[in-house]
Short mmCIF file of C-alpha atoms in Angstrom, two decimals:
data_model
loop_
_atom_site.label_atom_id
_atom_site.label_comp_id
_atom_site.label_asym_id
_atom_site.label_seq_id
_atom_site.Cartn_x
_atom_site.Cartn_y
_atom_site.Cartn_z
CA MET A 1 23.78 10.12 -77.25
CA ASN A 2 20.51 11.63 -78.48
CA CYS A 3 17.49 12.69 -76.39
CA ASP A 4 15.62 9.41 -76.87
CA GLU A 5 18.62 7.38 -75.72
CA VAL A 6 19.05 9.63 -72.69
CA ILE A 7 15.40 9.23 -71.66
CA ARG A 8 15.65 5.43 -72.03
CA GLU A 9 18.53 5.48 -69.54
CA LEU A 10 16.82 7.97 -67.23
CA SER A 11 15.92 5.47 -64.50
CA ASN A 12 19.34 3.87 -64.54
CA PHE A 13 20.90 7.35 -64.34
CA ILE A 14 18.70 8.37 -61.39
CA ASP A 15 19.28 5.06 -59.59
CA GLY A 16 23.06 5.28 -60.10
CA GLU A 17 23.15 2.05 -62.08
CA LEU A 18 25.21 3.24 -65.04
CA ASP A 19 28.88 2.72 -65.77
CA ALA A 20 31.05 5.84 -65.57
CA ALA A 21 31.34 6.25 -69.37
CA THR A 22 27.55 6.21 -69.99
CA LYS A 23 26.95 8.52 -67.03
CA HIS A 24 29.51 10.96 -68.46
CA GLU A 25 27.84 10.80 -71.88
CA ILE A 26 24.50 11.70 -70.36
CA GLU A 27 25.96 14.54 -68.31
CA SER A 28 27.63 15.88 -71.46
CA HIS A 29 24.26 15.73 -73.23
CA PHE A 30 22.75 17.88 -70.45
CA VAL A 31 25.22 20.68 -71.21
CA GLU A 32 23.66 21.04 -74.64
CA CYS A 33 20.10 19.91 -73.93
CA HIS A 34 18.24 21.85 -71.27
CA GLU A 35 15.03 19.88 -71.89
CA CYS A 36 16.53 16.49 -71.04
CA LYS A 37 18.07 18.00 -67.90
CA LEU A 38 14.62 19.32 -66.93
CA VAL A 39 13.01 15.91 -67.47
CA VAL A 40 15.61 14.20 -65.30
CA ASP A 41 15.36 16.83 -62.53
CA GLN A 42 11.57 16.76 -62.61
CA THR A 43 11.49 12.96 -62.50
CA LYS A 44 13.78 13.05 -59.46
CA MET A 45 11.42 15.60 -57.89
CA THR A 46 8.44 13.35 -58.71
CA ILE A 47 10.01 10.44 -56.83
CA LYS A 48 10.99 12.73 -53.96
CA VAL A 49 7.51 14.16 -53.39
CA PHE A 50 6.02 10.68 -53.19
CA CYS A 51 8.75 9.50 -50.81
CA ASP A 52 8.49 12.63 -48.63
CA CYS A 53 4.75 12.21 -48.20
CA GLU A 54 4.50 10.57 -44.79
CA PRO A 55 1.56 8.23 -44.27
CA VAL A 56 -1.18 9.75 -42.13
CA GLU A 57 -2.39 8.31 -38.84
CA LEU A 58 -5.21 5.84 -39.40
CA PRO A 59 -8.57 7.36 -38.54
CA GLY A 60 -9.60 6.21 -35.04
CA ASP A 61 -12.55 4.17 -36.26
CA LEU A 62 -10.46 2.35 -38.85
CA ARG A 63 -7.71 1.64 -36.35
CA ASN A 64 -10.21 0.30 -33.83
CA ARG A 65 -11.85 -1.90 -36.47
CA LEU A 66 -8.47 -3.24 -37.57
CA HIS A 67 -7.28 -4.09 -34.08
CA GLU A 68 -10.60 -5.45 -32.87
CA GLY A 69 -10.94 -7.55 -36.02
CA LEU A 70 -7.41 -8.88 -35.66
CA ARG A 71 -7.92 -9.71 -31.97
CA ARG A 72 -11.15 -11.53 -32.73
CA LYS A 73 -9.68 -13.56 -35.57
CA LEU A 74 -6.45 -14.33 -33.77
CA ARG A 75 -8.47 -15.44 -30.73
CA GLU A 76 -10.56 -17.71 -32.95
CA ALA A 77 -7.41 -19.11 -34.54
CA THR A 78 -5.77 -19.91 -31.22
CA GLN A 79 -8.83 -21.54 -29.63
CA MET B 1 3.92 -19.40 -23.99
CA PRO B 2 1.72 -16.52 -22.80
CA SER B 3 -2.02 -16.94 -22.97
CA PRO B 4 -3.24 -15.21 -26.16
CA ASN B 5 -6.50 -14.22 -24.50
CA ILE B 6 -4.78 -12.40 -21.69
CA LEU B 7 -2.49 -10.55 -24.06
CA LEU B 8 -5.26 -9.72 -26.48
CA SER B 9 -7.24 -8.04 -23.76
CA THR B 10 -4.46 -5.55 -23.09
CA PRO B 11 -6.32 -2.21 -22.93
CA ASN B 12 -3.77 -0.18 -24.85
CA PRO B 13 -2.18 -1.93 -27.80
CA HIS B 14 0.79 0.45 -27.60
CA LYS B 15 1.59 -0.71 -24.07
CA LEU B 16 3.12 -4.12 -24.21
CA PRO B 17 3.01 -6.46 -21.26
CA SER B 18 5.91 -8.12 -23.00
CA THR B 19 9.46 -7.20 -22.03
CA VAL B 20 10.46 -6.99 -25.68
CA ALA B 21 12.08 -3.64 -26.47
CA ARG B 22 10.18 -1.57 -29.05
CA GLU B 23 13.16 -0.96 -31.30
CA ASP B 24 14.04 -4.62 -31.64
CA GLU B 25 11.90 -5.79 -34.51
CA HIS B 26 13.53 -9.21 -34.73
CA LEU B 27 12.67 -9.87 -31.09
CA LEU B 28 9.05 -8.89 -31.70
CA VAL B 29 8.95 -11.22 -34.69
CA ALA B 30 10.51 -14.03 -32.66
CA ALA B 31 7.99 -13.49 -29.84
CA ALA B 32 5.09 -13.37 -32.31
CA LYS B 33 6.31 -16.62 -33.86
CA LYS B 34 5.97 -18.21 -30.42
CA GLY B 35 2.35 -17.08 -30.19
CA ASP B 36 2.80 -13.75 -28.39
CA THR B 37 -0.08 -11.90 -30.04
CA ALA B 38 0.75 -8.69 -28.17
CA ALA B 39 4.14 -8.68 -29.85
CA PHE B 40 2.40 -9.18 -33.17
CA GLU B 41 -0.02 -6.35 -32.41
CA GLU B 42 2.93 -4.09 -31.75
CA LEU B 43 4.23 -4.93 -35.22
CA VAL B 44 0.80 -4.09 -36.61
CA SER B 45 0.82 -0.75 -34.78
CA ARG B 46 4.23 0.08 -36.21
CA TYR B 47 3.33 -0.62 -39.80
CA GLU B 48 -0.43 -0.09 -40.12
CA ARG B 49 -0.09 3.46 -41.51
CA LYS B 50 2.42 2.43 -44.16
CA ILE B 51 0.51 -0.71 -45.10
CA PHE B 52 -2.72 1.27 -45.42
CA ARG B 53 -0.97 3.81 -47.65
CA LEU B 54 0.30 0.91 -49.78
CA THR B 55 -3.10 -0.78 -50.13
CA MET B 56 -4.78 2.59 -50.82
CA ASN B 57 -2.19 3.43 -53.48
CA ILE B 58 -2.71 0.09 -55.22
CA THR B 59 -6.48 -0.30 -54.97
CA GLY B 60 -7.52 3.37 -54.99
CA ASN B 61 -10.57 2.24 -53.01
CA ARG B 62 -11.01 2.75 -49.27
CA GLU B 63 -13.05 -0.40 -48.60
CA ASP B 64 -10.69 -2.63 -50.59
CA ALA B 65 -7.68 -1.01 -48.94
CA GLU B 66 -9.06 -1.70 -45.45
CA ASP B 67 -9.86 -5.33 -46.28
CA ALA B 68 -6.50 -5.87 -47.94
CA MET B 69 -4.69 -4.41 -44.94
CA GLN B 70 -6.56 -6.56 -42.43
CA ASP B 71 -6.09 -9.74 -44.46
CA ALA B 72 -2.42 -8.94 -45.01
CA PHE B 73 -1.82 -8.73 -41.27
CA LEU B 74 -3.83 -11.90 -40.63
CA LYS B 75 -1.99 -13.83 -43.33
CA SER B 76 1.37 -12.58 -42.13
CA TYR B 77 0.53 -13.89 -38.64
CA ALA B 78 -0.70 -17.20 -40.00
CA HIS B 79 2.44 -17.66 -42.10
CA LEU B 80 4.92 -16.14 -39.68
CA LYS B 81 6.56 -19.52 -39.14
CA ASN B 82 7.59 -19.43 -42.81
CA PHE B 83 9.35 -16.08 -42.40
CA GLN B 84 13.03 -16.98 -42.32
CA GLY B 85 14.39 -13.54 -41.48
CA ASP B 86 16.51 -13.30 -44.62
CA SER B 87 14.79 -9.99 -45.45
CA ARG B 88 13.29 -7.34 -43.21
CA PHE B 89 9.93 -8.27 -41.73
CA TYR B 90 8.50 -5.12 -43.30
CA THR B 91 9.65 -6.15 -46.81
CA TRP B 92 7.98 -9.54 -46.32
CA LEU B 93 4.80 -7.84 -45.07
CA VAL B 94 4.76 -5.45 -48.03
CA ARG B 95 4.80 -8.39 -50.44
CA ILE B 96 1.82 -9.98 -48.71
CA ALA B 97 -0.09 -6.67 -48.59
CA ALA B 98 0.68 -5.92 -52.25
CA ASN B 99 -0.74 -9.31 -53.25
CA GLU B 100 -3.87 -8.78 -51.17
CA ALA B 101 -4.39 -5.35 -52.72
CA LEU B 102 -3.76 -6.66 -56.22
CA MET B 103 -6.31 -9.46 -55.76
CA ARG B 104 -8.97 -6.91 -54.83
CA LEU B 105 -8.03 -4.65 -57.70
CA ARG B 106 -8.38 -7.59 -60.10
CA LYS B 107 -11.80 -8.45 -58.67
CA ARG B 108 -12.96 -4.92 -59.25
CA ARG B 109 -11.41 -4.64 -62.72
CA PRO B 110 -11.16 -8.24 -63.97
CA ASN B 111 -10.21 -7.41 -67.55
CA GLN B 112 -7.87 -4.55 -66.87
CA VAL B 113 -5.19 -5.81 -64.52
CA SER B 114 -2.62 -8.21 -65.85
CA LEU B 115 0.93 -7.96 -64.65
CA ASP B 116 2.45 -10.80 -66.59
CA GLU B 117 1.63 -9.78 -70.13
CA PRO B 118 3.57 -7.31 -72.24
CA ILE B 119 1.90 -3.93 -72.14
CA LYS B 120 0.67 -2.54 -75.41
CA GLY B 121 2.67 0.50 -76.40
CA GLU B 122 5.75 -0.26 -74.29
CA GLU B 123 7.87 0.51 -77.31
CA GLU B 124 6.28 3.91 -77.77
CA ASP B 125 8.27 7.12 -77.90
CA LEU B 126 9.19 8.02 -74.34
CA MET B 127 10.41 11.57 -74.88
CA PRO B 128 8.05 13.96 -73.09
CA ARG B 129 6.69 16.86 -75.07
CA GLU B 130 6.24 20.51 -74.13
CA ILE B 131 8.63 20.41 -71.23
CA GLN B 132 8.18 23.40 -68.95
CA ASP B 133 10.24 24.64 -66.05
CA TRP B 134 8.80 23.89 -62.60
CA GLY B 135 10.91 26.54 -60.88
CA PRO B 136 12.46 26.03 -57.46
CA GLY B 137 10.70 23.91 -54.80
CA PRO B 138 7.45 23.29 -56.67
CA ASP B 139 6.17 21.04 -53.88
CA GLN B 140 6.58 23.86 -51.34
CA ARG B 141 3.77 25.80 -53.00
CA PHE B 142 1.22 23.38 -51.58
CA ALA B 143 0.01 22.69 -48.06
CA GLN B 144 0.67 19.15 -46.86
CA THR B 145 -2.98 18.11 -47.11
CA GLU B 146 -3.29 19.55 -50.59
CA MET B 147 -0.10 17.78 -51.65
CA ARG B 148 -1.46 14.46 -50.38
CA GLU B 149 -4.63 14.93 -52.42
CA ILE B 150 -2.64 15.75 -55.55
CA LEU B 151 -0.39 12.68 -55.17
CA SER B 152 -3.34 10.42 -54.44
CA SER B 153 -5.12 11.74 -57.51
CA VAL B 154 -2.21 11.42 -59.94
CA ILE B 155 -1.17 7.93 -58.85
CA GLU B 156 -4.73 6.71 -59.41
CA GLN B 157 -4.59 8.01 -62.97
CA ILE B 158 -1.81 5.74 -64.15
CA GLU B 159 -2.44 2.12 -65.14
CA PRO B 160 -2.18 -0.47 -62.33
CA GLU B 161 0.63 -2.29 -64.16
CA TYR B 162 2.81 0.79 -63.79
CA ARG B 163 1.40 1.91 -60.45
CA MET B 164 2.26 -1.38 -58.70
CA VAL B 165 5.89 -1.18 -59.75
CA PHE B 166 6.23 2.48 -58.75
CA VAL B 167 4.61 1.88 -55.35
CA LEU B 168 6.81 -1.08 -54.46
CA ARG B 169 10.05 0.20 -55.94
CA ASP B 170 9.98 3.94 -55.25
CA ILE B 171 7.58 4.46 -52.35
CA GLU B 172 8.22 1.26 -50.38
CA GLU B 173 11.83 1.17 -51.56
CA LEU B 174 11.94 -2.53 -52.34
CA SER B 175 14.89 -3.57 -54.48
CA THR B 176 14.30 -4.20 -58.18
CA GLU B 177 14.76 -7.92 -57.53
CA ASP B 178 12.28 -7.98 -54.62
CA THR B 179 9.76 -6.00 -56.69
CA ALA B 180 10.16 -8.44 -59.58
CA SER B 181 9.72 -11.40 -57.26
CA ALA B 182 6.68 -9.87 -55.50
CA LEU B 183 4.92 -9.18 -58.80
CA GLY B 184 6.06 -12.26 -60.71
CA LEU B 185 7.83 -10.12 -63.30
CA SER B 186 11.31 -10.26 -64.76
CA VAL B 187 13.86 -7.66 -63.66
CA PRO B 188 13.91 -6.05 -67.16
CA ALA B 189 10.08 -5.79 -67.06
CA VAL B 190 10.24 -4.06 -63.67
CA LYS B 191 12.85 -1.62 -64.95
CA SER B 192 10.88 -0.89 -68.09
CA ARG B 193 7.62 -0.29 -66.20
CA LEU B 194 9.34 1.77 -63.53
CA LEU B 195 10.76 4.11 -66.16
CA ARG B 196 7.33 4.54 -67.73
CA ALA B 197 5.62 4.96 -64.36
CA ARG B 198 8.06 7.69 -63.37
CA LEU B 199 7.63 9.51 -66.68
CA LYS B 200 3.84 9.24 -66.52
CA LEU B 201 3.73 10.59 -62.98
CA ARG B 202 6.10 13.43 -63.91
CA GLN B 203 3.75 14.31 -66.74
CA LYS B 204 0.70 14.20 -64.42
CA LEU B 205 2.40 16.44 -61.85
CA ASP B 206 3.41 18.91 -64.55
CA ARG B 207 0.03 20.65 -64.53
CA TYR B 208 0.42 21.36 -60.80
CA PHE B 209 4.14 22.08 -60.64
CA LYS B 210 4.83 24.15 -63.75
CA GLN B 211 5.19 27.81 -62.97
CA GLY B 212 1.78 29.44 -63.04
CA GLY B 213 0.21 25.97 -63.01
CA ALA B 214 -2.97 24.70 -61.34
CA ASN B 215 -2.51 26.31 -57.95
#
């Protein structure tokens, strides 16, 4: 497997969607190709930092607007 | 059925007059289906932060994100009777919110957002160039607020066609099939765009994370 083929399978590799033989081929490629290993590790890190970033509390004014707006519209809908 | 007006006037939306236990989402959904608006408001309180993050990530615009969030919750209430419970309520809500956000993005950029057409350059060379080591724990070099700003900035820089797939698949953790269904794409198209989105975001983060980078 060359570098281009490894990168094309990168998502499937990260998501664990490859058969054992292809996974082994990619892992063997990493032994010889530090750059592909870096790309895979950095892509995993990229996904991780986005997933680890917890959503912030809504600002009070936004939260109030959302809930008041919902209450008003739901009240209108049920009347 | 409880009177909606009485329940809506509950002073603290976190305090339910309902006897429904907080951890039992399916009971809240069932109560909301019967017209218990307090139960529905509890669902809103649980997911408002995540839904706002989703609509912000897709639209990149505060006003659009707020409108999309509010309309997503309203539509989910209006169509709650159609929710069959064969997926999580949150997954169903994410699909509605993603559509609302996408509609606003299309209004703002009418000629730039098309999910159902092949993207020019999808067959381009994917191999990144000038790959540099990020060193250990590159994200730990930034304060939480700074990290949020970086992520918000880089996700806005990639094309909406890629951004939508990354947001639904990797941040909201929808399955590939659910992402495809939500966006009206084929599974291979989702996979192809997810790969490119991940590589593009890796490249954008490189300037911050490489050793001696923009810190």
